[in-house]
């Protein structure tokens, strides 16, 4: 079953021509989805048809947020600015109500590079009650000095490959996150795996250590 952020249902399953790359963490990421029990997955990127099709092979309930578009449409602060109190409340207003769901997997993609630290903290605080011990968070950061001005669109091709494209023509300075920076932003998680790819991207798996 797929649950979409209601604001973007008209854009559901728009796939575009994309570059494809092998991501080394994927085998470990999807190993958690085997078995008979139902799994809960949160995709914070835009809806992509092949991603939905991929998760349909598992016993999954898939939530799709399109987080970056949600936050920028709701006029939260630009990256690097501290959000006003009403801006932080807008995060809870624009995201789905997950009820008592606790996610097994959260796909953050490259959003750590595009949200301010205050925005990240607000989003992670919102997600904290919906994590359990063992929740896996997958994220991608840029190891380059410059990166595209907007997040890429990622889609899962198969258990070893992700395709992506970036519609941005402009570039901006990368925040240059190191493992220690990410760990400080994710105090309830421990780093499970990290890889640097030839494309200049770094991929990370963090695992929640709470209850």
mmCIF file of C-alpha atoms in Angstrom, residues 32-121:
data_model
loop_
_atom_site.group_PDB
_atom_site.id
_atom_site.type_symbol
_atom_site.label_atom_id
_atom_site.label_comp_id
_atom_site.label_asym_id
_atom_site.label_seq_id
_atom_site.Cartn_x
_atom_site.Cartn_y
_atom_site.Cartn_z
ATOM 1 C CA UNK A 32 15.828 -5.841 6.516
ATOM 2 C CA UNK A 33 12.702 -6.114 4.363
ATOM 3 C CA UNK A 34 12.722 -9.882 4.024
ATOM 4 C CA UNK A 35 10.442 -12.107 6.056
ATOM 5 C CA UNK A 36 6.724 -12.437 6.505
ATOM 6 C CA UNK A 37 5.939 -9.475 8.746
ATOM 7 C CA UNK A 38 4.723 -6.177 7.353
ATOM 8 C CA UNK A 39 7.314 -3.417 7.000
ATOM 9 C CA UNK A 40 6.861 0.342 7.072
ATOM 10 C CA UNK A 41 8.938 2.530 4.760
ATOM 11 C CA UNK A 42 9.118 6.337 4.576
ATOM 12 C CA UNK A 43 10.403 7.870 1.325
ATOM 13 C CA UNK A 44 11.110 11.571 1.834
ATOM 14 C CA UNK A 45 11.686 12.157 -1.880
ATOM 15 C CA UNK A 46 9.141 12.647 -4.678
ATOM 16 C CA UNK A 47 7.016 9.733 -5.870
ATOM 17 C CA UNK A 48 8.769 7.574 -8.482
ATOM 18 C CA UNK A 49 7.025 4.713 -10.247
ATOM 19 C CA UNK A 50 9.929 2.270 -10.184
ATOM 20 C CA UNK A 51 10.432 2.854 -6.438
ATOM 21 C CA UNK A 52 6.789 2.061 -5.757
ATOM 22 C CA UNK A 53 7.029 -1.013 -7.982
ATOM 23 C CA UNK A 54 10.176 -2.175 -6.172
ATOM 24 C CA UNK A 55 8.604 -1.994 -2.718
ATOM 25 C CA UNK A 56 5.462 -3.716 -3.979
ATOM 26 C CA UNK A 57 7.517 -6.934 -4.022
ATOM 27 C CA UNK A 58 7.741 -6.836 -0.231
ATOM 28 C CA UNK A 59 5.176 -6.814 2.549
ATOM 29 C CA UNK A 60 5.367 -3.022 2.797
ATOM 30 C CA UNK A 61 3.336 0.042 3.567
ATOM 31 C CA UNK A 62 5.117 2.882 1.756
ATOM 32 C CA UNK A 63 4.703 6.545 2.757
ATOM 33 C CA UNK A 64 5.896 9.210 0.284
ATOM 34 C CA UNK A 65 6.410 12.794 1.431
ATOM 35 C CA UNK A 66 8.306 14.873 -1.185
ATOM 36 C CA UNK A 67 9.762 16.664 1.831
ATOM 37 C CA UNK A 68 11.842 19.356 0.115
ATOM 38 C CA UNK A 69 8.928 20.506 -2.014
ATOM 39 C CA UNK A 70 6.629 20.441 1.002
ATOM 40 C CA UNK A 71 8.947 22.641 3.049
ATOM 41 C CA UNK A 72 9.812 25.136 0.328
ATOM 42 C CA UNK A 73 6.173 25.430 -0.766
ATOM 43 C CA UNK A 74 5.162 26.157 2.820
ATOM 44 C CA UNK A 75 7.739 29.000 2.896
ATOM 45 C CA UNK A 76 9.992 27.686 5.594
ATOM 46 C CA UNK A 77 13.348 29.381 5.912
ATOM 47 C CA UNK A 78 15.971 29.136 3.226
ATOM 48 C CA UNK A 79 18.927 26.845 4.049
ATOM 49 C CA UNK A 80 21.251 28.616 6.455
ATOM 50 C CA UNK A 81 18.524 30.674 8.132
ATOM 51 C CA UNK A 82 16.978 29.867 11.494
ATOM 52 C CA UNK A 83 13.256 29.128 11.120
ATOM 53 C CA UNK A 84 10.741 31.136 13.070
ATOM 54 C CA UNK A 85 8.598 29.297 15.607
ATOM 55 C CA UNK A 86 5.675 29.263 13.195
ATOM 56 C CA UNK A 87 8.016 27.785 10.553
ATOM 57 C CA UNK A 88 8.820 24.845 12.798
ATOM 58 C CA UNK A 89 5.107 24.282 13.407
ATOM 59 C CA UNK A 90 4.585 24.305 9.642
ATOM 60 C CA UNK A 91 6.714 21.163 9.396
ATOM 61 C CA UNK A 92 4.146 19.197 11.342
ATOM 62 C CA UNK A 93 1.377 20.843 9.331
ATOM 63 C CA UNK A 94 2.744 19.844 5.919
ATOM 64 C CA UNK A 95 3.893 16.294 6.734
ATOM 65 C CA UNK A 96 1.688 13.244 6.880
ATOM 66 C CA UNK A 97 0.148 12.094 10.131
ATOM 67 C CA UNK A 98 1.807 8.734 10.750
ATOM 68 C CA UNK A 99 -0.382 7.796 13.690
ATOM 69 C CA UNK A 100 1.368 5.137 15.754
ATOM 70 C CA UNK A 101 3.460 3.877 12.807
ATOM 71 C CA UNK A 102 7.099 3.079 13.501
ATOM 72 C CA UNK A 103 9.231 2.890 10.390
ATOM 73 C CA UNK A 104 11.674 0.150 9.505
ATOM 74 C CA UNK A 105 13.342 2.227 6.805
ATOM 75 C CA UNK A 106 13.585 5.982 6.132
ATOM 76 C CA UNK A 107 14.958 7.153 2.776
ATOM 77 C CA UNK A 108 16.348 10.635 3.364
ATOM 78 C CA UNK A 109 18.234 10.703 0.047
ATOM 79 C CA UNK A 110 20.329 13.915 -0.312
ATOM 80 C CA UNK A 111 18.109 16.177 1.801
ATOM 81 C CA UNK A 112 20.707 16.630 4.554
ATOM 82 C CA UNK A 113 22.606 18.807 2.074
ATOM 83 C CA UNK A 114 19.606 21.036 1.322
ATOM 84 C CA UNK A 115 17.959 21.724 4.674
ATOM 85 C CA UNK A 116 19.370 23.989 7.356
ATOM 86 C CA UNK A 117 20.443 22.347 10.594
ATOM 87 C CA UNK A 118 17.422 23.843 12.330
ATOM 88 C CA UNK A 119 15.138 22.408 9.676
ATOM 89 C CA UNK A 120 16.816 19.021 9.975
ATOM 90 C CA UNK A 121 16.446 19.083 13.741
#
